[in-house]
GROMACS .gro file of C-alpha atoms in nm:
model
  446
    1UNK     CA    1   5.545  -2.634   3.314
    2UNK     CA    2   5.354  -2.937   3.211
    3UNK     CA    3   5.032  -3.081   3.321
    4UNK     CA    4   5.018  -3.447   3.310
    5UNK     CA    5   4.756  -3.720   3.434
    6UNK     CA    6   4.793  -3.939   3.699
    7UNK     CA    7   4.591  -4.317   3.679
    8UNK     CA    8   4.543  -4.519   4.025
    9UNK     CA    9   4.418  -4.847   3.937
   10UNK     CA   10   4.377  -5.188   4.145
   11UNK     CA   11   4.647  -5.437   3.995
   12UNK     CA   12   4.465  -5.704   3.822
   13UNK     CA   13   4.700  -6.034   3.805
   14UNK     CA   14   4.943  -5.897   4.038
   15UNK     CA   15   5.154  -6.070   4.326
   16UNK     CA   16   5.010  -6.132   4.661
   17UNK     CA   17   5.058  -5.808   4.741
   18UNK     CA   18   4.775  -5.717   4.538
   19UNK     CA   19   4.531  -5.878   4.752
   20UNK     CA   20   4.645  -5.741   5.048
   21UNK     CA   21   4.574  -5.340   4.965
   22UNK     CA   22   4.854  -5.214   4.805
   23UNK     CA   23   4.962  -5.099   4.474
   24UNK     CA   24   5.232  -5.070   4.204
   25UNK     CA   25   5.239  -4.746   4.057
   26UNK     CA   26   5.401  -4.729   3.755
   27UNK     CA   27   5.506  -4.393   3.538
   28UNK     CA   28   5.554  -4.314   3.199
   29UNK     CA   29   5.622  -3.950   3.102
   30UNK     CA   30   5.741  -3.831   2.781
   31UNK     CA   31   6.057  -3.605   2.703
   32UNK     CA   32   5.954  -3.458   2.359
   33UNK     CA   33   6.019  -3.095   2.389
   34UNK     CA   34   6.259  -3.135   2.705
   35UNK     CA   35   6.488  -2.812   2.689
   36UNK     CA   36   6.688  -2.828   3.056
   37UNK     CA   37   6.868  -3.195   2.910
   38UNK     CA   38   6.693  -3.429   3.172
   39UNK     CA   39   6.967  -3.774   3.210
   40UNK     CA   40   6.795  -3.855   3.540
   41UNK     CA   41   6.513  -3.870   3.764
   42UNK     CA   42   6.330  -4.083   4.062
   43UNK     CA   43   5.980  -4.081   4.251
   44UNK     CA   44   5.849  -4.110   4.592
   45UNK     CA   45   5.503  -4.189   4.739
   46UNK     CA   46   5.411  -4.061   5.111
   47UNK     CA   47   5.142  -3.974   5.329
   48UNK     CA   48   5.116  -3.948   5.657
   49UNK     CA   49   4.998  -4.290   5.743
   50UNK     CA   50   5.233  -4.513   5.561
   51UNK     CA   51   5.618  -4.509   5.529
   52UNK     CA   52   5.788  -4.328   5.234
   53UNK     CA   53   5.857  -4.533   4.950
   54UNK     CA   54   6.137  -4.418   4.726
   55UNK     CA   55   6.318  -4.211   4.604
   56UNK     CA   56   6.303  -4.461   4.336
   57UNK     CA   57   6.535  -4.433   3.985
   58UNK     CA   58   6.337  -4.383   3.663
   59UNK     CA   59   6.465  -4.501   3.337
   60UNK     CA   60   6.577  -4.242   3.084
   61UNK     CA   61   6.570  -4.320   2.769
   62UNK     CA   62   6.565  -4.056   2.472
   63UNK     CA   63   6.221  -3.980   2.434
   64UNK     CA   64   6.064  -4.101   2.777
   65UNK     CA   65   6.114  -4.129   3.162
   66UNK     CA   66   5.985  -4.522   3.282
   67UNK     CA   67   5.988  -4.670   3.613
   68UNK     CA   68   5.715  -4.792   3.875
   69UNK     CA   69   5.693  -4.789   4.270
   70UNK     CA   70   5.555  -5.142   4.419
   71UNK     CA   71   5.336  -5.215   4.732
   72UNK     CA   72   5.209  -4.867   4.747
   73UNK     CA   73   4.964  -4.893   5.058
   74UNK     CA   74   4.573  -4.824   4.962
   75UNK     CA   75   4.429  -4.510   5.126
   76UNK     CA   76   4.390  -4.156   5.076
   77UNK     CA   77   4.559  -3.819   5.025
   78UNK     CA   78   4.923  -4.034   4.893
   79UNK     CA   79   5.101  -3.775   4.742
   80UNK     CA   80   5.306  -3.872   4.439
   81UNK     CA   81   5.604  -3.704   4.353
   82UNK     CA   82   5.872  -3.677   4.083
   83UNK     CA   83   6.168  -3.472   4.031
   84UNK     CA   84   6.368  -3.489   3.731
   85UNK     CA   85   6.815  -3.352   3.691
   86UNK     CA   86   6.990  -3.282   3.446
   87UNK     CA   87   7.380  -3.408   3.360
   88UNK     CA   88   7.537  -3.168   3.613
   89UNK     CA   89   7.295  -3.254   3.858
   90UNK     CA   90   7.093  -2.995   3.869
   91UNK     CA   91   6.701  -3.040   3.964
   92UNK     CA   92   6.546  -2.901   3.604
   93UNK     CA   93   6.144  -3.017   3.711
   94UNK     CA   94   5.957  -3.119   3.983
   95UNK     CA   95   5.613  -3.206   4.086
   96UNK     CA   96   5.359  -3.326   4.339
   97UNK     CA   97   5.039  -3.405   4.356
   98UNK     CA   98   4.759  -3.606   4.621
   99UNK     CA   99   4.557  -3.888   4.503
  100UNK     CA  100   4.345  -4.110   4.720
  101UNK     CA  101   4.438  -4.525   4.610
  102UNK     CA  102   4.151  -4.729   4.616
  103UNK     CA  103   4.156  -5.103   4.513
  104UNK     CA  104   3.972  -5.208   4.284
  105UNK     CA  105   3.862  -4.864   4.150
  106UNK     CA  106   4.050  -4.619   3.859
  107UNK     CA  107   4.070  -4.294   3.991
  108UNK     CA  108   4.269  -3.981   3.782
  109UNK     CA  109   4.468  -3.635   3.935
  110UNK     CA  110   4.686  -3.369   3.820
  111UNK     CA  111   5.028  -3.350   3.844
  112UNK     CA  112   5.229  -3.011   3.730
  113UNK     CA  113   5.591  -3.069   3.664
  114UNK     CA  114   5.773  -2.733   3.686
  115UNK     CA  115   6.078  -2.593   3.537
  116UNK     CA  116   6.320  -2.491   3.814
  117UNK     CA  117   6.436  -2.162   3.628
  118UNK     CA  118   6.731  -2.103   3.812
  119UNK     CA  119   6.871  -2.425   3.671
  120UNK     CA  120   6.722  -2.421   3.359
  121UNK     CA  121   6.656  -2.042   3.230
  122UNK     CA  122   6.403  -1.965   2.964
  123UNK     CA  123   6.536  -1.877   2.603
  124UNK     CA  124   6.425  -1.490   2.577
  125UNK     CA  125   6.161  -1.492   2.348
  126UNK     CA  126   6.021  -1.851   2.298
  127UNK     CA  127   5.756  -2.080   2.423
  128UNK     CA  128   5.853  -2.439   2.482
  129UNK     CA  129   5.679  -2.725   2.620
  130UNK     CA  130   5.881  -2.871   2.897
  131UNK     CA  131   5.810  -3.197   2.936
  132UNK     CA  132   5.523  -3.375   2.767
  133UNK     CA  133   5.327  -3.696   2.844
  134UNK     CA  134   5.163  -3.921   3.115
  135UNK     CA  135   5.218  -4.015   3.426
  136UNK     CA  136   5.020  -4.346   3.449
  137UNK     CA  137   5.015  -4.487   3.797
  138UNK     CA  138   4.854  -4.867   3.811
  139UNK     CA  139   4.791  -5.132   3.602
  140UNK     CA  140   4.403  -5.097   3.401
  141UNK     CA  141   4.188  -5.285   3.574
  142UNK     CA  142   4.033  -5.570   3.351
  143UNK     CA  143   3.702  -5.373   3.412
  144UNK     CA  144   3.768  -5.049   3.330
  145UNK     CA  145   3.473  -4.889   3.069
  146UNK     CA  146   3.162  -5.045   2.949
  147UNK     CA  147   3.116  -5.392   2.830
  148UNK     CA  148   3.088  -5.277   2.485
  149UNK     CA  149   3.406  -5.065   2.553
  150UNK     CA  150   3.195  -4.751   2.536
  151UNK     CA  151   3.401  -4.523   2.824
  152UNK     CA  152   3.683  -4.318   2.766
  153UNK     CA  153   3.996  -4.346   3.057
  154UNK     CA  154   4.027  -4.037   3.276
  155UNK     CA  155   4.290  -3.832   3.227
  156UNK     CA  156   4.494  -3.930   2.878
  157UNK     CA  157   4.770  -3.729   2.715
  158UNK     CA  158   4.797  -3.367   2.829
  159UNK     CA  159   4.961  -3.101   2.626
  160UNK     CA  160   5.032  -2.785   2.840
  161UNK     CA  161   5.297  -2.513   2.818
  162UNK     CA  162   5.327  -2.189   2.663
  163UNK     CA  163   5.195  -2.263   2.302
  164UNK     CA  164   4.860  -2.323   2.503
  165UNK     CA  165   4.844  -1.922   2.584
  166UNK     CA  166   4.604  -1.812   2.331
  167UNK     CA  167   4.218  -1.703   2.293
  168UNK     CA  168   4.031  -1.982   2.041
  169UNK     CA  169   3.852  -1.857   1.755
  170UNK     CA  170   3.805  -2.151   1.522
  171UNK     CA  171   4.010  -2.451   1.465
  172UNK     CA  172   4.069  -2.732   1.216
  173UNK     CA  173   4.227  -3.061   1.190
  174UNK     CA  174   4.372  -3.161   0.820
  175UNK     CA  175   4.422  -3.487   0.718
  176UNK     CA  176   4.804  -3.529   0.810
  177UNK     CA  177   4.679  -3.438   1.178
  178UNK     CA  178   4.768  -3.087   1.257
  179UNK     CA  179   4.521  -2.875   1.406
  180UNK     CA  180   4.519  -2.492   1.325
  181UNK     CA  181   4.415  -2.348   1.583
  182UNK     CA  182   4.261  -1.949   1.484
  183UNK     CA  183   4.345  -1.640   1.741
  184UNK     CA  184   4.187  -1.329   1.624
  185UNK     CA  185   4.294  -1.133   1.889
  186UNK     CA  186   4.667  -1.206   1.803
  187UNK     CA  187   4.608  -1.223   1.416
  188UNK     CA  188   4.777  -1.577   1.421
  189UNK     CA  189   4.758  -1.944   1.341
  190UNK     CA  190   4.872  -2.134   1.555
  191UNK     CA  191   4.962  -2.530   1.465
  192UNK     CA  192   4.970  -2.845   1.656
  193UNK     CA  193   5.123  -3.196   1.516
  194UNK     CA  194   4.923  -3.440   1.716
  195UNK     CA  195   5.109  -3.701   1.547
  196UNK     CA  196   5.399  -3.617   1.645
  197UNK     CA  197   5.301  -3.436   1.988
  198UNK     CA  198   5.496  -3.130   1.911
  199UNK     CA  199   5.375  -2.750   1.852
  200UNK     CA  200   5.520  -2.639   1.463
  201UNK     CA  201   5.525  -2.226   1.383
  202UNK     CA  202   5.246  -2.037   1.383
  203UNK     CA  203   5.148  -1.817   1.128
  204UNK     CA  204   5.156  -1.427   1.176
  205UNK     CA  205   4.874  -1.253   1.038
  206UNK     CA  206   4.961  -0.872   0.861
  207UNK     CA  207   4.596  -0.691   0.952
  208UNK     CA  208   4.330  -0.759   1.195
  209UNK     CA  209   4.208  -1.111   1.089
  210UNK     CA  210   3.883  -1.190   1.090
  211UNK     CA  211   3.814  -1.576   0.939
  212UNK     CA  212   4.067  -1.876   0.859
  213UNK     CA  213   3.999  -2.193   0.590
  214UNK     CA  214   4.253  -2.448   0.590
  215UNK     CA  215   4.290  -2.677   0.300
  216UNK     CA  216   4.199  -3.060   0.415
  217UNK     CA  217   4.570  -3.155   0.364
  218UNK     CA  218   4.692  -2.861   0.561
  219UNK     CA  219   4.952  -2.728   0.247
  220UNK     CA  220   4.720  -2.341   0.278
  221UNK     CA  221   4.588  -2.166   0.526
  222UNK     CA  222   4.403  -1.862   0.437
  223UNK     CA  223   4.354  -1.531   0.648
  224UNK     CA  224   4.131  -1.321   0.574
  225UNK     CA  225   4.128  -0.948   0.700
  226UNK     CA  226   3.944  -0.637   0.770
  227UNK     CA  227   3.887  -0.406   0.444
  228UNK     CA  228   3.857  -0.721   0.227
  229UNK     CA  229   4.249  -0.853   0.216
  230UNK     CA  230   4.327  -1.265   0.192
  231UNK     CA  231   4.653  -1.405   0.244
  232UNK     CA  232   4.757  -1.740   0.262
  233UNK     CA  233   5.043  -1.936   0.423
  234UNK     CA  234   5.251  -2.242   0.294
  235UNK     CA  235   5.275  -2.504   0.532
  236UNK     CA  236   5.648  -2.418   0.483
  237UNK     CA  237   5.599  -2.121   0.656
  238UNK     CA  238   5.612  -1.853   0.375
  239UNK     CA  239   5.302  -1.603   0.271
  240UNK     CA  240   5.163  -1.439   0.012
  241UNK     CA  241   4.874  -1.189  -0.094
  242UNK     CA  242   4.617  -1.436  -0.237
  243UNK     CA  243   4.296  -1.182  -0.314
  244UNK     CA  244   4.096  -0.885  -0.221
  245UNK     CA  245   3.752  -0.933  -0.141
  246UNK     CA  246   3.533  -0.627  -0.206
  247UNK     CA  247   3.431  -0.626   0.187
  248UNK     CA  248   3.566  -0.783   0.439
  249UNK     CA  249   3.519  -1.163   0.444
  250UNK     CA  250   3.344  -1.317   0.760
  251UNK     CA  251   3.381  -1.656   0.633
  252UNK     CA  252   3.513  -1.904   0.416
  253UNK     CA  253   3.588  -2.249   0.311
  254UNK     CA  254   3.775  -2.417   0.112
  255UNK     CA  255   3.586  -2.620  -0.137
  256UNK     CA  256   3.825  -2.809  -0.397
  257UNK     CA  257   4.024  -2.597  -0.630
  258UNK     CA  258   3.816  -2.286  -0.509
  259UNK     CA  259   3.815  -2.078  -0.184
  260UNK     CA  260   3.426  -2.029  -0.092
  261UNK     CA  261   3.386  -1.643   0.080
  262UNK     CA  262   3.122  -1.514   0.263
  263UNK     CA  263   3.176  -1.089   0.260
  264UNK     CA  264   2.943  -0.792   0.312
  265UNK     CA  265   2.950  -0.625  -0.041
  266UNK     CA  266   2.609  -0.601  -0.245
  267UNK     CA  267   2.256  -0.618  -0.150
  268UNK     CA  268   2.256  -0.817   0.158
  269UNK     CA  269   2.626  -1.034   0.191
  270UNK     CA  270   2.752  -1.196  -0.117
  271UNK     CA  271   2.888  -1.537  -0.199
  272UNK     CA  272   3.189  -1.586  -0.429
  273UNK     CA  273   3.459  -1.824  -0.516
  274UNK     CA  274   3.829  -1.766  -0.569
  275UNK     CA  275   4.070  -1.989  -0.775
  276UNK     CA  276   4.312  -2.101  -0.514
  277UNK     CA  277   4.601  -2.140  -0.802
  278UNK     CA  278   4.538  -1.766  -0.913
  279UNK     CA  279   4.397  -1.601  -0.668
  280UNK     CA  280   4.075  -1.512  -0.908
  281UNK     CA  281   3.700  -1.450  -0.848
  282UNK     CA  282   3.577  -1.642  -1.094
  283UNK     CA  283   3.213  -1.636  -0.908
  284UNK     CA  284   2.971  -1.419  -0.723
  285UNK     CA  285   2.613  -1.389  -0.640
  286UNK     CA  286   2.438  -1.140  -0.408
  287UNK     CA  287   2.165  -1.135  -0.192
  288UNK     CA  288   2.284  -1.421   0.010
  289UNK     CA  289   2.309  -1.501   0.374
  290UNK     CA  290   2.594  -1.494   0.602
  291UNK     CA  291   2.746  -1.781   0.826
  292UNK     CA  292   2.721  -1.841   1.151
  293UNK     CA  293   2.926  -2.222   1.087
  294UNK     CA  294   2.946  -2.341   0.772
  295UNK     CA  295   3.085  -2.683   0.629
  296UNK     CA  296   3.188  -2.807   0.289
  297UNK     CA  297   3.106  -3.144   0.162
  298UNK     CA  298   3.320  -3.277  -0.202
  299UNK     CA  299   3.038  -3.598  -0.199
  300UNK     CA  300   2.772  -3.373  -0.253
  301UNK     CA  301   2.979  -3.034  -0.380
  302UNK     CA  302   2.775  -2.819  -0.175
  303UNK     CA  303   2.839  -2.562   0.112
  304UNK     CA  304   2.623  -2.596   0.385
  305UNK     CA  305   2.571  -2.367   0.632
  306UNK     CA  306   2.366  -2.172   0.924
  307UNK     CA  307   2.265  -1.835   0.846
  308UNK     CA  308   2.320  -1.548   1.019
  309UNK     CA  309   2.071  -1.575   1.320
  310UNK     CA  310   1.821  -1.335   1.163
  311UNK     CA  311   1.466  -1.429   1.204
  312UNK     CA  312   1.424  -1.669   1.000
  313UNK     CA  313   1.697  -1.879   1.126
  314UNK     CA  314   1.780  -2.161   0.874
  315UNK     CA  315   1.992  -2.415   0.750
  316UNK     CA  316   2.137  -2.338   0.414
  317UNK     CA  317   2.303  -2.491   0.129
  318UNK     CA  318   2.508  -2.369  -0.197
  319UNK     CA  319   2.607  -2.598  -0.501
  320UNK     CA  320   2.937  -2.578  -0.568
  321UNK     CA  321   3.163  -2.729  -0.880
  322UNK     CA  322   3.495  -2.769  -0.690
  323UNK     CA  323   3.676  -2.830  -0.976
  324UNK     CA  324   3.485  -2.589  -1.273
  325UNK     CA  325   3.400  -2.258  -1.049
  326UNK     CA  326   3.061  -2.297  -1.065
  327UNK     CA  327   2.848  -2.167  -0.793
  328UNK     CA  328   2.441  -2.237  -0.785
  329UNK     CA  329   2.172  -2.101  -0.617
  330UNK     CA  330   2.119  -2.057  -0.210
  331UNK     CA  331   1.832  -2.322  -0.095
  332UNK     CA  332   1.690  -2.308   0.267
  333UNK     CA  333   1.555  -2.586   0.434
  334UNK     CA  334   1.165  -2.633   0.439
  335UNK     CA  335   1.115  -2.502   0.783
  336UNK     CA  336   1.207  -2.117   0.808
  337UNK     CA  337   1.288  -2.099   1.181
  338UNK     CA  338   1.090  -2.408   1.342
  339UNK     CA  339   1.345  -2.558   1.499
  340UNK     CA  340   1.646  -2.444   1.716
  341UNK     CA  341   1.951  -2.412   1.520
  342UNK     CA  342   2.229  -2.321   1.747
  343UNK     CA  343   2.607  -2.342   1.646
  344UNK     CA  344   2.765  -2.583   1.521
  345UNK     CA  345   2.673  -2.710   1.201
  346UNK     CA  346   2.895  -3.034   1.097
  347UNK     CA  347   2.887  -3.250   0.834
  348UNK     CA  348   2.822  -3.691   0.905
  349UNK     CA  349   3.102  -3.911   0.778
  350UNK     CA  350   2.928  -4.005   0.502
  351UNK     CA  351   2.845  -3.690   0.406
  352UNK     CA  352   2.419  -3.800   0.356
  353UNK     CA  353   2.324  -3.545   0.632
  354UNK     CA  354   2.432  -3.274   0.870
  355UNK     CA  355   2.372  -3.241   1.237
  356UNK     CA  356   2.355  -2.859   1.397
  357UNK     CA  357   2.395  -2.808   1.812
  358UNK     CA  358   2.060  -2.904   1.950
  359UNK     CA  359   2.116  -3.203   1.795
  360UNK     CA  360   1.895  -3.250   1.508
  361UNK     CA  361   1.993  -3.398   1.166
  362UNK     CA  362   1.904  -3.276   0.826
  363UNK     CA  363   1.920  -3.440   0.532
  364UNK     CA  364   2.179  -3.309   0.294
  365UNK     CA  365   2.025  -3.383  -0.037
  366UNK     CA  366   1.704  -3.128   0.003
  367UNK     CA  367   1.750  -3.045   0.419
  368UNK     CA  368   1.462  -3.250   0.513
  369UNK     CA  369   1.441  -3.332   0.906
  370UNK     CA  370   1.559  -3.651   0.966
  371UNK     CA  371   1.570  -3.710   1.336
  372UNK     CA  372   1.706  -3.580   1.669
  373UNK     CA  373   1.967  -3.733   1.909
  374UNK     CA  374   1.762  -3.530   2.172
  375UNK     CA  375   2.112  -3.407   2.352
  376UNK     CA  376   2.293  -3.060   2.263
  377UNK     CA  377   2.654  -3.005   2.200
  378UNK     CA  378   2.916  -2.754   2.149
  379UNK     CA  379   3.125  -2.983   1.888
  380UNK     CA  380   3.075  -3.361   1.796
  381UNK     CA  381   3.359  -3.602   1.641
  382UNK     CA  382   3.276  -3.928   1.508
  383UNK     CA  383   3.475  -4.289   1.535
  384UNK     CA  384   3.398  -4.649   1.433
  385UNK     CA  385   3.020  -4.519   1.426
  386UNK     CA  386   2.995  -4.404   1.793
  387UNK     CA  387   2.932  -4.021   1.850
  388UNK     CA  388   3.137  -3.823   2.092
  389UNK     CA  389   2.952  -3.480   2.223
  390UNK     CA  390   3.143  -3.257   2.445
  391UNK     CA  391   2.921  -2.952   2.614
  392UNK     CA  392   3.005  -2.733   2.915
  393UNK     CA  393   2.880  -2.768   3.256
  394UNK     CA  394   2.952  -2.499   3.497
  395UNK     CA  395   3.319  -2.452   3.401
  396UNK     CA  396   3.371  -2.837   3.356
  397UNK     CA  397   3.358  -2.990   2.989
  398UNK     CA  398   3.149  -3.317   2.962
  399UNK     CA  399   3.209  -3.560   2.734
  400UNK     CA  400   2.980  -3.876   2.640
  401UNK     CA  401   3.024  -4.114   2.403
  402UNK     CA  402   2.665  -4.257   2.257
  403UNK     CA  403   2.589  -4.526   1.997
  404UNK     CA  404   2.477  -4.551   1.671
  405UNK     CA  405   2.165  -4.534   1.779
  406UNK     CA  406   2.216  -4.252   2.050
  407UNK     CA  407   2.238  -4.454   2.356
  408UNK     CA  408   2.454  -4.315   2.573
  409UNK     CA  409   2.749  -4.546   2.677
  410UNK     CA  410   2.936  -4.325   2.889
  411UNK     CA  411   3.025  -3.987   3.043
  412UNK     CA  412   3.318  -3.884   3.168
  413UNK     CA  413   3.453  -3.511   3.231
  414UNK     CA  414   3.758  -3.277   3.210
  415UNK     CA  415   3.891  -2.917   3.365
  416UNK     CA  416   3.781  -2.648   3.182
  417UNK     CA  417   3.506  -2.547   2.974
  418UNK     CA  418   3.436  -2.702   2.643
  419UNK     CA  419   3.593  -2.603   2.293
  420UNK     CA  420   3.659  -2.851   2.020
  421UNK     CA  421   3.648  -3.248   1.960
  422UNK     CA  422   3.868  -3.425   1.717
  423UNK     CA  423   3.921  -3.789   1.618
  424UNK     CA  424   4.238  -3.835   1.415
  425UNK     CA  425   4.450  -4.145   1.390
  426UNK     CA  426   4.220  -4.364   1.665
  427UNK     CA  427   4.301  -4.080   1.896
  428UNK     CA  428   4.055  -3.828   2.022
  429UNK     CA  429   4.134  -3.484   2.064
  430UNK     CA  430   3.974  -3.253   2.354
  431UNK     CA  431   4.050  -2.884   2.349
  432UNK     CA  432   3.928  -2.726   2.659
  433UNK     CA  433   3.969  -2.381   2.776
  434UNK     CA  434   4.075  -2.398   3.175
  435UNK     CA  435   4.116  -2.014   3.166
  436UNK     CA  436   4.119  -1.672   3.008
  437UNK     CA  437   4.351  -1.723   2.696
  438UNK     CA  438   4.460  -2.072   2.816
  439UNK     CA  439   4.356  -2.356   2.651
  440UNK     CA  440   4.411  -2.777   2.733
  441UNK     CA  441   4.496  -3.025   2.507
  442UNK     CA  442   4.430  -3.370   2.565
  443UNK     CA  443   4.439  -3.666   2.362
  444UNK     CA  444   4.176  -4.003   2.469
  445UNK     CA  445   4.222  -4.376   2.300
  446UNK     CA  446   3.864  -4.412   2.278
   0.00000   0.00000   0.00000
């Protein structure tokens, strides 16, 4: 199935029927990943208190369905529906959903397009994402977000399907803009082109994983597994035995030409690095702490990270020579457990300070206290200087976009509670989990 977002806007510029409380609804809903061979589809719009409209033809086209509805009536509880055949036919999905059309406002819905299985069987075996995109009903209304163009839209991209039915661990976006997305409890890695809006092959663990570090082009990922073993996976899909850790490793980075561990051998845990082109410990130093989240910056070639929650709590950082092996001494910051210091700890874009979940900032050259945003978060992305914090409420994620200076522009909110933020490409990113070992994708223009 595939869970898409429905818009409802008041048509600026439109016809005389504009003005005179109706709509145009128009859709747009991509085919990437359609297995059942969609060649045709139409929608209808109907409620009780206005006459059916449609069933109106959508376009097909290779890649997307198009079409609108005009003169939809304003008023509530319309429900909007689309069903989509294949050549022979053959209903493959369909979907309804209610939303309430006011003029002059934006409102966003759900709509689940299903696979009719007894047209379209499942392959034995695989995941698939049916159909994936938008369905965007109404023109944006020339007012839509703050003057300053702080808001986010409602709704956005949605990617849904079976690829989606996994616990979260950890993820990370490269720089080509896949997203790895860690499942201990399945041992796997499982990948996400966001570019290109499709899910690639995971990668299947050997041992009961414990920690992932993906390299910031995405051409290794590492596993790392109970009893001390590392592997690591080609982005082509093939895997090898990279190292054995003396303990087992409960986390690690990659920091240049070297793998940064974190594992429970020696006198409290020990630090060490591992040539990524051999496989070699080439460093180690004990009586160090271990990571709660830790972050790697090549400005500064340092690790930085939060220790283990032992009293004192603390913000930590390691040099590290990412391209001669070369790994310094473990500094704390000044404070030794004055302030809060809850998960996670992520590095600014320009790489001068780090920010940790209550929302203080440090600054990275000696972990001085620089200031406080005075808001908490459970993951932060940054784009064209604006900050965007995502924390749970109840089981709803909220997501606000603030300022340079921390003024908060908007707030807007999704199903599900909150996981991680990206920004890749102009796009953001939201991973929420709606479920038990079901996560949401959705991708925002901010």
């Amino acid at each position: 199935m595939l869970t898409t977002c429905v818009w409802l806007a008041a048509c600026q510029g439109m016809p005389p029927d504009s003005q005179t409380g109706t709509e145009t609804i128009r859709m747009e809903i991509s085919l990437a990943g359609d297995v059942c061979g969609v060649t045709s589809a139409d929608a209808t719009v109907s409620a009780p208190d206005m006459t059916t409209l449609g069933p109106v033809p959508l376009q097909v086209t290779n890649a997307t369905l198009l079409g609108r509805i005009s003169q939809v009536p304003a008023g509530t509880a319309r429900t909007v529906r689309v069903d989509a055949f294949n050549g022979s036919g053959l209903l493959v999905y369909s979907g309804s959903t209610q939303v309430d059309v006011v003029a002059g406002s934006v409102t966003s819905a759900n709509i689940v397009l299903r696979r009719d299985l007894p047209n379209c069987p499942k392959a034995p075996g695989t995941g698939d994402i049916d159909i994936t995109g938008t369905l965007d009903t109404g023109e944006p209304s020339s007012d839509a977000g703050t003057p300053d163009g702080g808001s986010l839209p409602d709704g956005g991209l949605v990617l849904d399907g079976a690829q989606l039915a996994f616990n979260l661990d950890d993820a990370t976006l490269t720089s080509g803009g896949v997203i790895h997305f860690f499942d201990r409890t399945a041992d796997r890695v499982h990948r996400l082109d966001v570019v290109n809006r499709s899910f690639l092959s995971s990668y299947a663990g050997t041992a009961d994983a414990v920690s992932m570090a993906v390299s910031p082009d995405g051409a290794t990922t590492y596993l790392a597994y109970t009893g001390g073993r590392i592997d690591a996976f080609s982005n082509d899909g093939t895997t090898r035995f990279f190292a054995a850790a003396p303990e087992t490793v409960s986390s690690m980075v990659v920091a240049g030409n070297f793998l940064f561990t974190i594992d429970g051998s020696g006198a409290w845990d020990s630090h060490s690095l591992y040539q990524r082109s051999t496989g070699a410990r080439v460093a180690t130093a004990e009586w160090r702490y271990s990571a709660r989240s830790l972050v790697f910056s090549p400005v500064n070639k340092r690790v930085y990270l939060l220790n283990s929650g032992v009293s004192p709590t603390d913000v930590t950082m390691v040099d590290v020579d990412p391209v001669t092996g070369t790994l310094g001494v473990e500094r704390d910051s000044p404070y030794h457990g004055d302030y809060s210091l809850p998960n996670p700890i992520r590095l600014l874009p320009d790489e001068s300070g780090v920010m940790v979940g209550s929302g203080l900032f440090f600054n990275a050259a000696d972990l001085t206290y620089r200031t406080s945003m005075g808001l908490s978060f459970v993951d932060v992305a940054f784009h064209n200087g604006r900050y965007y914090l995502i924390d749970t409420v109840g089981n709803t994620t909220q997501l606000r976009v603030l300022s340079s200076t921390f003024d908060i522009l908007s707030a807007s909110y999704y199903p599900g509670v909150a996981k991680r933020v990206f920004v890749h490409g102009g796009e953001l990113v939201l991973v929420t989990g709606v479920s038990t070992g079901q996560l949401q994708v959705r991708i925002l223009t901010p």
